[in-house]
PDB file of C-alpha atoms in Angstrom:
ATOM      1  CA  MET M   1     -14.313  -9.569  -4.761  1.00 56.00           C
ATOM      2  CA  ASP M   2     -11.419  -9.814  -7.265  1.00 67.00           C
ATOM      3  CA  LYS M   3      -8.727  -7.131  -6.882  1.00 70.00           C
ATOM      4  CA  ARG M   4      -9.137  -5.930 -10.476  1.00 74.00           C
ATOM      5  CA  LYS M   5     -12.914  -5.640 -10.113  1.00 79.00           C
ATOM      6  CA  ILE M   6     -12.374  -3.470  -7.034  1.00 80.00           C
ATOM      7  CA  ALA M   7      -9.955  -1.320  -9.052  1.00 78.00           C
ATOM      8  CA  ILE M   8     -12.595  -0.799 -11.774  1.00 84.00           C
ATOM      9  CA  LEU M   9     -15.173   0.052  -9.094  1.00 85.00           C
ATOM     10  CA  ALA M  10     -12.703   2.551  -7.597  1.00 84.00           C
ATOM     11  CA  ILE M  11     -12.350   4.307 -10.964  1.00 87.00           C
ATOM     12  CA  LEU M  12     -16.130   4.562 -11.439  1.00 89.00           C
ATOM     13  CA  VAL M  13     -16.751   5.779  -7.879  1.00 87.00           C
ATOM     14  CA  GLY M  14     -13.864   8.241  -8.241  1.00 85.00           C
ATOM     15  CA  LEU M  15     -15.477   9.794 -11.326  1.00 89.00           C
ATOM     16  CA  ILE M  16     -18.854  10.087  -9.592  1.00 90.00           C
ATOM     17  CA  VAL M  17     -17.289  11.622  -6.460  1.00 86.00           C
ATOM     18  CA  PHE M  18     -15.274  14.125  -8.534  1.00 87.00           C
ATOM     19  CA  VAL M  19     -18.386  15.322 -10.400  1.00 89.00           C
ATOM     20  CA  LEU M  20     -20.341  15.675  -7.136  1.00 89.00           C
ATOM     21  CA  LYS M  21     -17.553  17.640  -5.421  1.00 85.00           C
ATOM     22  CA  LEU M  22     -17.130  19.859  -8.466  1.00 86.00           C
ATOM     23  CA  ILE M  23     -20.863  20.639  -8.373  1.00 87.00           C
ATOM     24  CA  ALA M  24     -20.514  21.429  -4.650  1.00 84.00           C
ATOM     25  CA  TYR M  25     -17.688  23.876  -5.475  1.00 82.00           C
ATOM     26  CA  PHE M  26     -19.622  25.673  -8.242  1.00 84.00           C
ATOM     27  CA  LEU M  27     -22.647  25.993  -5.967  1.00 82.00           C
ATOM     28  CA  SER M  28     -20.713  27.365  -2.979  1.00 79.00           C
ATOM     29  CA  ASN M  29     -17.664  29.059  -4.590  1.00 77.00           C
ATOM     30  CA  SER M  30     -15.612  27.570  -1.712  1.00 77.00           C
ATOM     31  CA  VAL M  31     -11.893  27.095  -2.345  1.00 73.00           C
ATOM     32  CA  ALA M  32     -11.898  24.445   0.379  1.00 71.00           C
ATOM     33  CA  LEU M  33     -14.444  22.414  -1.576  1.00 78.00           C
ATOM     34  CA  LEU M  34     -12.389  23.060  -4.728  1.00 77.00           C
ATOM     35  CA  SER M  35      -9.370  21.576  -2.943  1.00 73.00           C
ATOM     36  CA  ASP M  36     -11.520  18.555  -2.073  1.00 75.00           C
ATOM     37  CA  ALA M  37     -12.492  18.167  -5.756  1.00 80.00           C
ATOM     38  CA  LEU M  38      -8.864  18.471  -6.879  1.00 75.00           C
ATOM     39  CA  GLU M  39      -7.912  15.699  -4.493  1.00 72.00           C
ATOM     40  CA  SER M  40     -10.573  13.516  -6.129  1.00 78.00           C
ATOM     41  CA  THR M  41      -8.816  13.842  -9.497  1.00 78.00           C
ATOM     42  CA  ILE M  42      -5.784  12.274  -7.855  1.00 75.00           C
ATOM     43  CA  ASN M  43      -7.998   9.430  -6.640  1.00 76.00           C
ATOM     44  CA  ILE M  44      -9.115   8.763 -10.216  1.00 82.00           C
ATOM     45  CA  VAL M  45      -5.581   8.767 -11.640  1.00 78.00           C
ATOM     46  CA  ALA M  46      -4.359   6.608  -8.758  1.00 76.00           C
ATOM     47  CA  SER M  47      -7.171   4.091  -9.305  1.00 80.00           C
ATOM     48  CA  ILE M  48      -6.342   3.861 -13.023  1.00 83.00           C
ATOM     49  CA  MET M  49      -2.688   3.307 -12.129  1.00 77.00           C
ATOM     50  CA  MET M  50      -3.724   0.670  -9.591  1.00 76.00           C
ATOM     51  CA  PHE M  51      -5.843  -1.177 -12.166  1.00 80.00           C
ATOM     52  CA  TYR M  52      -2.964  -1.232 -14.655  1.00 79.00           C
ATOM     53  CA  ALA M  53      -0.477  -2.315 -11.976  1.00 76.00           C
ATOM     54  CA  LEU M  54      -2.704  -5.142 -10.728  1.00 75.00           C
ATOM     55  CA  ASN M  55      -3.137  -6.435 -14.287  1.00 77.00           C
ATOM     56  CA  LEU M  56       0.600  -6.299 -14.908  1.00 76.00           C
ATOM     57  CA  ALA M  57       1.486  -7.835 -11.542  1.00 72.00           C
ATOM     58  CA  SER M  58      -0.817 -10.796 -12.195  1.00 73.00           C
ATOM     59  CA  GLN M  59       1.094 -11.816 -15.318  1.00 76.00           C
ATOM     60  CA  PRO M  60       3.384 -14.842 -14.970  1.00 74.00           C
ATOM     61  CA  GLU M  61       7.155 -14.576 -15.207  1.00 75.00           C
ATOM     62  CA  ASP M  62       8.722 -14.335 -18.664  1.00 73.00           C
ATOM     63  CA  GLU M  63      12.226 -14.279 -20.157  1.00 74.00           C
ATOM     64  CA  ASP M  64      12.720 -10.612 -19.247  1.00 74.00           C
ATOM     65  CA  HIS M  65      11.158 -10.838 -15.779  1.00 73.00           C
ATOM     66  CA  ARG M  66      12.210 -14.106 -14.178  1.00 67.00           C
ATOM     67  CA  TYR M  67      10.852 -13.013 -10.774  1.00 69.00           C
ATOM     68  CA  GLY M  68       7.482 -11.975 -12.192  1.00 71.00           C
ATOM     69  CA  HIS M  69       5.914  -8.512 -12.473  1.00 73.00           C
ATOM     70  CA  GLN M  70       4.815  -7.951  -8.867  1.00 73.00           C
ATOM     71  CA  LYS M  71       6.874  -4.775  -8.430  1.00 75.00           C
ATOM     72  CA  ALA M  72       4.367  -3.045 -10.721  1.00 77.00           C
ATOM     73  CA  GLU M  73       2.275  -2.577  -7.561  1.00 73.00           C
ATOM     74  CA  ASN M  74       5.168  -0.795  -5.841  1.00 77.00           C
ATOM     75  CA  ILE M  75       5.675   1.486  -8.839  1.00 79.00           C
ATOM     76  CA  SER M  76       1.948   2.291  -8.856  1.00 76.00           C
ATOM     77  CA  ALA M  77       2.127   3.314  -5.188  1.00 77.00           C
ATOM     78  CA  LEU M  78       5.236   5.432  -5.920  1.00 82.00           C
ATOM     79  CA  VAL M  79       3.439   7.376  -8.667  1.00 80.00           C
ATOM     80  CA  GLU M  80       0.424   7.817  -6.379  1.00 75.00           C
ATOM     81  CA  GLY M  81       2.622   9.354  -3.678  1.00 80.00           C
ATOM     82  CA  ILE M  82       4.018  11.867  -6.188  1.00 84.00           C
ATOM     83  CA  LEU M  83       0.524  12.746  -7.457  1.00 77.00           C
ATOM     84  CA  ILE M  84      -0.712  13.335  -3.904  1.00 76.00           C
ATOM     85  CA  ILE M  85       2.047  15.890  -3.307  1.00 83.00           C
ATOM     86  CA  ILE M  86       1.320  17.619  -6.649  1.00 80.00           C
ATOM     87  CA  ALA M  87      -2.365  17.915  -5.691  1.00 74.00           C
ATOM     88  CA  ALA M  88      -1.361  19.469  -2.357  1.00 78.00           C
ATOM     89  CA  ILE M  89       0.767  22.099  -4.134  1.00 82.00           C
ATOM     90  CA  LEU M  90      -2.138  23.022  -6.429  1.00 74.00           C
ATOM     91  CA  ILE M  91      -4.442  23.373  -3.420  1.00 74.00           C
ATOM     92  CA  ILE M  92      -1.981  25.676  -1.620  1.00 80.00           C
ATOM     93  CA  GLU M  93      -1.693  27.833  -4.756  1.00 76.00           C
ATOM     94  CA  ALA M  94      -5.488  28.224  -4.959  1.00 71.00           C
ATOM     95  CA  ALA M  95      -5.830  28.922  -1.219  1.00 73.00           C
ATOM     96  CA  VAL M  96      -3.089  31.560  -1.041  1.00 77.00           C
ATOM     97  CA  GLY M  97      -4.825  33.562  -3.769  1.00 68.00           C
ATOM     98  CA  ARG M  98      -7.978  33.782  -1.637  1.00 67.00           C
ATOM     99  CA  LEU M  99      -6.245  34.266   1.727  1.00 70.00           C
ATOM    100  CA  SER M 100      -5.861  38.051   1.458  1.00 69.00           C
ATOM    101  CA  ASP M 101      -9.210  38.533  -0.268  1.00 66.00           C
ATOM    102  CA  PRO M 102     -11.759  36.068   1.143  1.00 67.00           C
ATOM    103  CA  ILE M 103     -15.009  35.734  -0.808  1.00 63.00           C
ATOM    104  CA  PRO M 104     -18.411  35.193   0.863  1.00 64.00           C
ATOM    105  CA  LEU M 105     -19.690  31.694   0.272  1.00 63.00           C
ATOM    106  CA  GLU M 106     -22.822  31.070  -1.784  1.00 63.00           C
ATOM    107  CA  ASP M 107     -25.342  28.161  -1.603  1.00 64.00           C
ATOM    108  CA  ILE M 108     -23.073  26.548   0.990  1.00 70.00           C
ATOM    109  CA  ASN M 109     -25.772  24.334   2.550  1.00 75.00           C
ATOM    110  CA  LEU M 110     -26.533  22.458  -0.675  1.00 78.00           C
ATOM    111  CA  GLY M 111     -22.831  22.314  -1.475  1.00 77.00           C
ATOM    112  CA  LEU M 112     -22.050  20.727   1.891  1.00 79.00           C
ATOM    113  CA  ILE M 113     -24.848  18.155   1.526  1.00 84.00           C
ATOM    114  CA  ILE M 114     -23.533  17.099  -1.892  1.00 85.00           C
ATOM    115  CA  SER M 115     -19.966  16.970  -0.543  1.00 82.00           C
ATOM    116  CA  LEU M 116     -21.045  14.773   2.382  1.00 84.00           C
ATOM    117  CA  GLY M 117     -22.792  12.395  -0.024  1.00 87.00           C
ATOM    118  CA  ALA M 118     -19.620  12.090  -2.108  1.00 85.00           C
ATOM    119  CA  THR M 119     -17.532  11.555   1.027  1.00 84.00           C
ATOM    120  CA  SER M 120     -19.838   8.721   2.133  1.00 88.00           C
ATOM    121  CA  LEU M 121     -19.253   6.939  -1.191  1.00 87.00           C
ATOM    122  CA  ASN M 122     -15.493   7.239  -0.672  1.00 83.00           C
ATOM    123  CA  GLY M 123     -15.786   5.883   2.861  1.00 86.00           C
ATOM    124  CA  ILE M 124     -17.688   2.766   1.765  1.00 88.00           C
ATOM    125  CA  LEU M 125     -15.230   2.137  -1.090  1.00 85.00           C
ATOM    126  CA  ALA M 126     -12.181   2.636   1.175  1.00 84.00           C
ATOM    127  CA  TRP M 127     -13.555   0.100   3.671  1.00 86.00           C
ATOM    128  CA  ALA M 128     -14.128  -2.501   0.923  1.00 83.00           C
ATOM    129  CA  MET M 129     -10.645  -1.915  -0.536  1.00 81.00           C
ATOM    130  CA  MET M 130      -8.879  -2.185   2.821  1.00 82.00           C
ATOM    131  CA  LYS M 131     -10.729  -5.419   3.570  1.00 81.00           C
ATOM    132  CA  GLU M 132      -9.545  -6.944   0.285  1.00 78.00           C
ATOM    133  CA  ALA M 133      -6.014  -5.507   0.712  1.00 76.00           C
ATOM    134  CA  ARG M 134      -5.615  -7.260   4.068  1.00 75.00           C
ATOM    135  CA  LYS M 135      -6.941 -10.481   2.584  1.00 76.00           C
ATOM    136  CA  SER M 136      -4.693 -10.437  -0.507  1.00 71.00           C
ATOM    137  CA  ARG M 137      -1.770  -8.443   0.993  1.00 67.00           C
ATOM    138  CA  SER M 138      -1.882  -6.131  -2.013  1.00 71.00           C
ATOM    139  CA  MET M 139       0.238  -3.008  -1.561  1.00 66.00           C
ATOM    140  CA  ALA M 140      -1.494  -1.241  -4.449  1.00 67.00           C
ATOM    141  CA  LEU M 141      -4.931  -1.775  -2.892  1.00 75.00           C
ATOM    142  CA  GLU M 142      -3.702  -0.824   0.571  1.00 74.00           C
ATOM    143  CA  GLY M 143      -2.131   2.388  -0.715  1.00 70.00           C
ATOM    144  CA  ASP M 144      -5.291   3.415  -2.540  1.00 74.00           C
ATOM    145  CA  ALA M 145      -7.485   2.499   0.452  1.00 78.00           C
ATOM    146  CA  LYS M 146      -5.381   4.611   2.824  1.00 73.00           C
ATOM    147  CA  HIS M 147      -5.511   7.460   0.340  1.00 71.00           C
ATOM    148  CA  LEU M 148      -9.305   7.271   0.255  1.00 77.00           C
ATOM    149  CA  PHE M 149      -9.541   7.079   4.063  1.00 76.00           C
ATOM    150  CA  SER M 150      -7.412  10.228   4.222  1.00 72.00           C
ATOM    151  CA  ASP M 151      -9.746  11.861   1.714  1.00 74.00           C
ATOM    152  CA  VAL M 152     -12.729  10.975   3.912  1.00 79.00           C
ATOM    153  CA  VAL M 153     -11.088  12.511   6.992  1.00 72.00           C
ATOM    154  CA  SER M 154      -9.978  15.679   5.180  1.00 71.00           C
ATOM    155  CA  SER M 155     -13.417  16.073   3.540  1.00 77.00           C
ATOM    156  CA  ALA M 156     -15.119  15.786   6.925  1.00 75.00           C
ATOM    157  CA  GLY M 157     -12.720  18.431   8.250  1.00 71.00           C
ATOM    158  CA  VAL M 158     -13.573  20.720   5.337  1.00 73.00           C
ATOM    159  CA  VAL M 159     -17.301  20.417   6.033  1.00 76.00           C
ATOM    160  CA  VAL M 160     -16.912  21.149   9.754  1.00 75.00           C
ATOM    161  CA  GLY M 161     -14.639  24.114   9.041  1.00 73.00           C
ATOM    162  CA  LEU M 162     -17.009  25.609   6.483  1.00 75.00           C
ATOM    163  CA  ILE M 163     -19.939  25.320   8.878  1.00 78.00           C
ATOM    164  CA  ILE M 164     -17.906  27.296  11.434  1.00 77.00           C
ATOM    165  CA  ALA M 165     -16.982  29.867   8.750  1.00 74.00           C
ATOM    166  CA  VAL M 166     -20.657  30.406   7.830  1.00 75.00           C
ATOM    167  CA  LEU M 167     -21.773  30.662  11.467  1.00 78.00           C
ATOM    168  CA  THR M 168     -19.008  33.145  12.417  1.00 79.00           C
ATOM    169  CA  GLY M 169     -18.721  35.048   9.116  1.00 76.00           C
ATOM    170  CA  LEU M 170     -14.959  34.415   9.079  1.00 76.00           C
ATOM    171  CA  TYR M 171     -14.719  33.435   5.417  1.00 73.00           C
ATOM    172  CA  VAL M 172     -10.932  33.507   5.596  1.00 77.00           C
ATOM    173  CA  LEU M 173     -11.317  30.101   7.239  1.00 76.00           C
ATOM    174  CA  ASP M 174     -12.190  28.753   3.781  1.00 71.00           C
ATOM    175  CA  SER M 175      -8.584  29.284   2.601  1.00 76.00           C
ATOM    176  CA  VAL M 176      -7.092  28.248   5.937  1.00 81.00           C
ATOM    177  CA  ILE M 177      -8.965  24.924   5.845  1.00 77.00           C
ATOM    178  CA  ALA M 178      -7.816  24.306   2.262  1.00 74.00           C
ATOM    179  CA  MET M 179      -4.183  24.835   3.329  1.00 81.00           C
ATOM    180  CA  VAL M 180      -4.583  22.477   6.294  1.00 82.00           C
ATOM    181  CA  VAL M 181      -5.918  19.820   3.898  1.00 77.00           C
ATOM    182  CA  ALA M 182      -2.890  20.418   1.650  1.00 80.00           C
ATOM    183  CA  VAL M 183      -0.462  19.912   4.549  1.00 86.00           C
ATOM    184  CA  LEU M 184      -2.185  16.651   5.478  1.00 80.00           C
ATOM    185  CA  LEU M 185      -1.918  15.520   1.856  1.00 79.00           C
ATOM    186  CA  ILE M 186       1.812  16.270   1.751  1.00 86.00           C
ATOM    187  CA  ARG M 187       2.312  14.245   4.912  1.00 86.00           C
ATOM    188  CA  MET M 188       0.350  11.336   3.438  1.00 79.00           C
ATOM    189  CA  GLY M 189       2.244  11.542   0.131  1.00 82.00           C
ATOM    190  CA  VAL M 190       5.606  11.470   1.879  1.00 88.00           C
ATOM    191  CA  GLU M 191       4.524   8.423   3.915  1.00 83.00           C
ATOM    192  CA  VAL M 192       3.423   6.573   0.757  1.00 79.00           C
ATOM    193  CA  LEU M 193       6.767   7.396  -0.911  1.00 85.00           C
ATOM    194  CA  ARG M 194       8.737   6.283   2.145  1.00 85.00           C
ATOM    195  CA  LYS M 195       7.007   2.910   2.362  1.00 80.00           C
ATOM    196  CA  THR M 196       7.170   2.302  -1.386  1.00 80.00           C
ATOM    197  CA  THR M 197      10.844   3.159  -1.814  1.00 84.00           C
ATOM    198  CA  ARG M 198      11.646   0.882   1.132  1.00 79.00           C
ATOM    199  CA  ASP M 199      10.156  -2.089  -0.716  1.00 74.00           C
ATOM    200  CA  LEU M 200      11.705  -1.083  -4.041  1.00 78.00           C
ATOM    201  CA  MET M 201      15.102  -1.106  -2.306  1.00 79.00           C
ATOM    202  CA  ASP M 202      14.444  -4.731  -1.209  1.00 76.00           C
ATOM    203  CA  ALA M 203      14.301  -3.924   2.498  1.00 79.00           C
ATOM    204  CA  THR M 204      13.903  -6.816   4.926  1.00 83.00           C
ATOM    205  CA  CYS M 205      10.312  -7.930   5.607  1.00 82.00           C
ATOM    206  CA  GLU M 206      10.522  -7.491   9.387  1.00 83.00           C
ATOM    207  CA  GLU M 207       7.029  -8.697  10.338  1.00 83.00           C
ATOM    208  CA  GLU M 208       7.192 -11.736   8.054  1.00 87.00           C
ATOM    209  CA  GLU M 209      10.690 -12.643   9.307  1.00 88.00           C
ATOM    210  CA  LEU M 210       9.378 -12.921  12.864  1.00 89.00           C
ATOM    211  CA  VAL M 211       6.769 -15.442  11.663  1.00 89.00           C
ATOM    212  CA  ILE M 212       9.343 -17.324   9.557  1.00 91.00           C
ATOM    213  CA  VAL M 213      11.767 -17.582  12.474  1.00 90.00           C
ATOM    214  CA  GLY M 214       8.951 -18.974  14.625  1.00 89.00           C
ATOM    215  CA  VAL M 215       8.291 -21.755  12.099  1.00 88.00           C
ATOM    216  CA  LEU M 216      11.981 -22.613  11.715  1.00 88.00           C
ATOM    217  CA  GLU M 217      12.718 -22.677  15.444  1.00 87.00           C
ATOM    218  CA  LYS M 218       9.802 -24.913  16.391  1.00 85.00           C
ATOM    219  CA  ASN M 219      10.667 -27.546  13.775  1.00 81.00           C
ATOM    220  CA  GLN M 220      12.501 -30.350  15.580  1.00 73.00           C
ATOM    221  CA  ASP M 221      13.914 -31.844  12.367  1.00 73.00           C
ATOM    222  CA  LEU M 222      16.115 -28.803  11.715  1.00 75.00           C
ATOM    223  CA  LEU M 223      19.381 -28.726  13.628  1.00 70.00           C
ATOM    224  CA  GLU M 224      19.748 -25.027  12.933  1.00 78.00           C
ATOM    225  CA  TYR M 225      19.379 -22.357  10.242  1.00 83.00           C
ATOM    226  CA  HIS M 226      21.392 -19.318   9.173  1.00 81.00           C
ATOM    227  CA  ASP M 227      21.632 -16.629   6.458  1.00 84.00           C
ATOM    228  CA  LEU M 228      17.893 -15.904   6.499  1.00 90.00           C
ATOM    229  CA  ARG M 229      17.058 -13.193   3.966  1.00 90.00           C
ATOM    230  CA  THR M 230      13.719 -11.764   2.866  1.00 90.00           C
ATOM    231  CA  ARG M 231      12.469  -9.164   0.409  1.00 87.00           C
ATOM    232  CA  ARG M 232       9.058  -8.085  -0.914  1.00 81.00           C
ATOM    233  CA  SER M 233       7.896  -7.701  -4.499  1.00 75.00           C
ATOM    234  CA  GLY M 234       4.264  -6.602  -4.698  1.00 69.00           C
ATOM    235  CA  THR M 235       2.268  -9.168  -2.719  1.00 71.00           C
ATOM    236  CA  THR M 236       5.053 -11.769  -2.870  1.00 80.00           C
ATOM    237  CA  VAL M 237       7.641 -12.324  -0.124  1.00 86.00           C
ATOM    238  CA  PHE M 238      10.860 -13.957  -1.357  1.00 88.00           C
ATOM    239  CA  MET M 239      12.867 -15.850   1.264  1.00 91.00           C
ATOM    240  CA  ASP M 240      16.306 -17.496   1.225  1.00 91.00           C
ATOM    241  CA  VAL M 241      17.738 -19.541   4.102  1.00 90.00           C
ATOM    242  CA  HIS M 242      20.411 -22.151   4.809  1.00 86.00           C
ATOM    243  CA  ILE M 243      19.143 -25.047   6.921  1.00 85.00           C
ATOM    244  CA  CYS M 244      21.092 -27.824   8.634  1.00 84.00           C
ATOM    245  CA  ILE M 245      19.754 -31.379   8.754  1.00 79.00           C
ATOM    246  CA  ASP M 246      21.050 -34.420  10.611  1.00 74.00           C
ATOM    247  CA  GLY M 247      23.731 -36.071   8.454  1.00 70.00           C
ATOM    248  CA  LYS M 248      22.188 -39.479   9.157  1.00 75.00           C
ATOM    249  CA  LYS M 249      19.059 -38.502   7.251  1.00 75.00           C
ATOM    250  CA  THR M 250      18.688 -39.760   3.665  1.00 75.00           C
ATOM    251  CA  VAL M 251      18.234 -37.359   0.761  1.00 74.00           C
ATOM    252  CA  SER M 252      14.583 -38.335   0.566  1.00 81.00           C
ATOM    253  CA  GLU M 253      14.074 -37.665   4.272  1.00 79.00           C
ATOM    254  CA  GLY M 254      15.800 -34.296   3.926  1.00 78.00           C
ATOM    255  CA  GLN M 255      13.539 -33.316   1.060  1.00 82.00           C
ATOM    256  CA  GLY M 256      10.512 -34.384   3.118  1.00 86.00           C
ATOM    257  CA  ILE M 257      11.581 -32.115   5.980  1.00 84.00           C
ATOM    258  CA  VAL M 258      12.010 -29.170   3.580  1.00 85.00           C
ATOM    259  CA  ALA M 259       8.582 -29.821   2.020  1.00 88.00           C
ATOM    260  CA  LYS M 260       6.977 -29.859   5.472  1.00 88.00           C
ATOM    261  CA  VAL M 261       8.586 -26.556   6.495  1.00 89.00           C
ATOM    262  CA  GLU M 262       7.661 -24.999   3.162  1.00 89.00           C
ATOM    263  CA  GLU M 263       3.996 -25.936   3.578  1.00 90.00           C
ATOM    264  CA  GLU M 264       3.931 -24.475   7.098  1.00 89.00           C
ATOM    265  CA  LEU M 265       5.442 -21.225   5.826  1.00 90.00           C
ATOM    266  CA  LYS M 266       2.897 -20.924   3.013  1.00 88.00           C
ATOM    267  CA  VAL M 267       0.089 -21.184   5.554  1.00 87.00           C
ATOM    268  CA  VAL M 268       1.375 -18.457   7.903  1.00 86.00           C
ATOM    269  CA  VAL M 269       2.865 -16.157   5.215  1.00 87.00           C
ATOM    270  CA  PRO M 270       0.535 -16.163   2.166  1.00 81.00           C
ATOM    271  CA  GLY M 271       2.350 -15.505  -1.114  1.00 77.00           C
ATOM    272  CA  ILE M 272       5.780 -16.526   0.204  1.00 88.00           C
ATOM    273  CA  VAL M 273       8.327 -18.048  -2.193  1.00 88.00           C
ATOM    274  CA  PRO M 274      10.850 -19.932  -0.006  1.00 90.00           C
ATOM    275  CA  ASN M 275      14.258 -21.056  -1.210  1.00 89.00           C
ATOM    276  CA  PHE M 276      16.185 -23.535   0.988  1.00 88.00           C
ATOM    277  CA  ARG M 277      19.831 -24.503   0.826  1.00 85.00           C
ATOM    278  CA  ILE M 278      20.211 -27.829   2.608  1.00 81.00           C
ATOM    279  CA  GLU M 279      23.430 -28.500   4.531  1.00 76.00           C
ATOM    280  CA  ASP M 280      24.546 -31.430   6.651  1.00 67.00           C
ATOM    281  CA  GLU M 281      26.158 -31.243  10.082  1.00 65.00           C
ATOM    282  CA  THR M 282      29.706 -31.089   8.663  1.00 68.00           C
ATOM    283  CA  GLN M 283      28.879 -28.040   6.530  1.00 66.00           C
ATOM    284  CA  CYS M 284      27.140 -26.350   9.448  1.00 69.00           C
ATOM    285  CA  LYS M 285      30.161 -26.886  11.736  1.00 66.00           C
ATOM    286  CA  ARG M 286      32.486 -25.477   9.094  1.00 66.00           C
ATOM    287  CA  TYR M 287      30.176 -22.521   8.669  1.00 64.00           C
ATOM    288  CA  LYS M 288      30.248 -21.886  12.429  1.00 62.00           C
ATOM    289  CA  ALA M 289      34.035 -22.188  12.535  1.00 63.00           C
ATOM    290  CA  GLU M 290      34.301 -19.466   9.911  1.00 63.00           C
ATOM    291  CA  GLY M 291      32.243 -17.218  12.175  1.00 56.00           C
ATOM    292  CA  LYS M 292      29.447 -16.708   9.648  1.00 54.00           C
ATOM    293  CA  ASN M 293      26.550 -18.008  11.719  1.00 48.00           C
TER     294      ASN M 293
END
């Protein structure tokens, strides 16, 4: 399925899940279920951001953005990380108010059934999004999928905790569970921010570099390579490298070697944009002599 179609589906499912969880809260009067519903609002906003970012990232380069618009996906993930942390703060605020004065839960059984139904929808959507994210290497989709998986886990924890609270009569567990969910959300938000800022700062693509090095080293037509650099922008990996070719090769032969390596790289690293600087043996020796290799 197309990435943008999945984003639209995520928005629609997010709205349905939010309404269901809100109904579960009103039925049960559980602050833990309220925290679950509040987290769903973040899912909706994040999905809208993802849809906008995917549309923007798909646009071709223009005069103002010569490297394209792929970083829109990184910015979307950055905003999502901030929203996750804000949701966690709101949950803690609601839970603290109930901590000293726990309220008996009402129609909790029906509330839990509705909540489980909503959680199942999120689980199916998260699986579909992660599958597409791995296929397309979309950071925006991956971030939203991980967020939804986290929501599924936290929602399941809420349900289990509330069942224990009802069976034991310890309704204070309602607030405690909500605070645990909030802590998990903060941890997830920080992780999303860490990964996103790393890419926005043009950090080296470590996993991709290992694959690139493997392609370069196995190619017998290259005498050597140096100054390999990589960076990520959305789903695109930009690569720069200096390669040395036998000085006896003609220009046409040199270009053929580069084309061959480029095709191999595009197979093993989808979305890569390689840039080669071709040097002959004399240039390579001079480069070595200067101690830059």
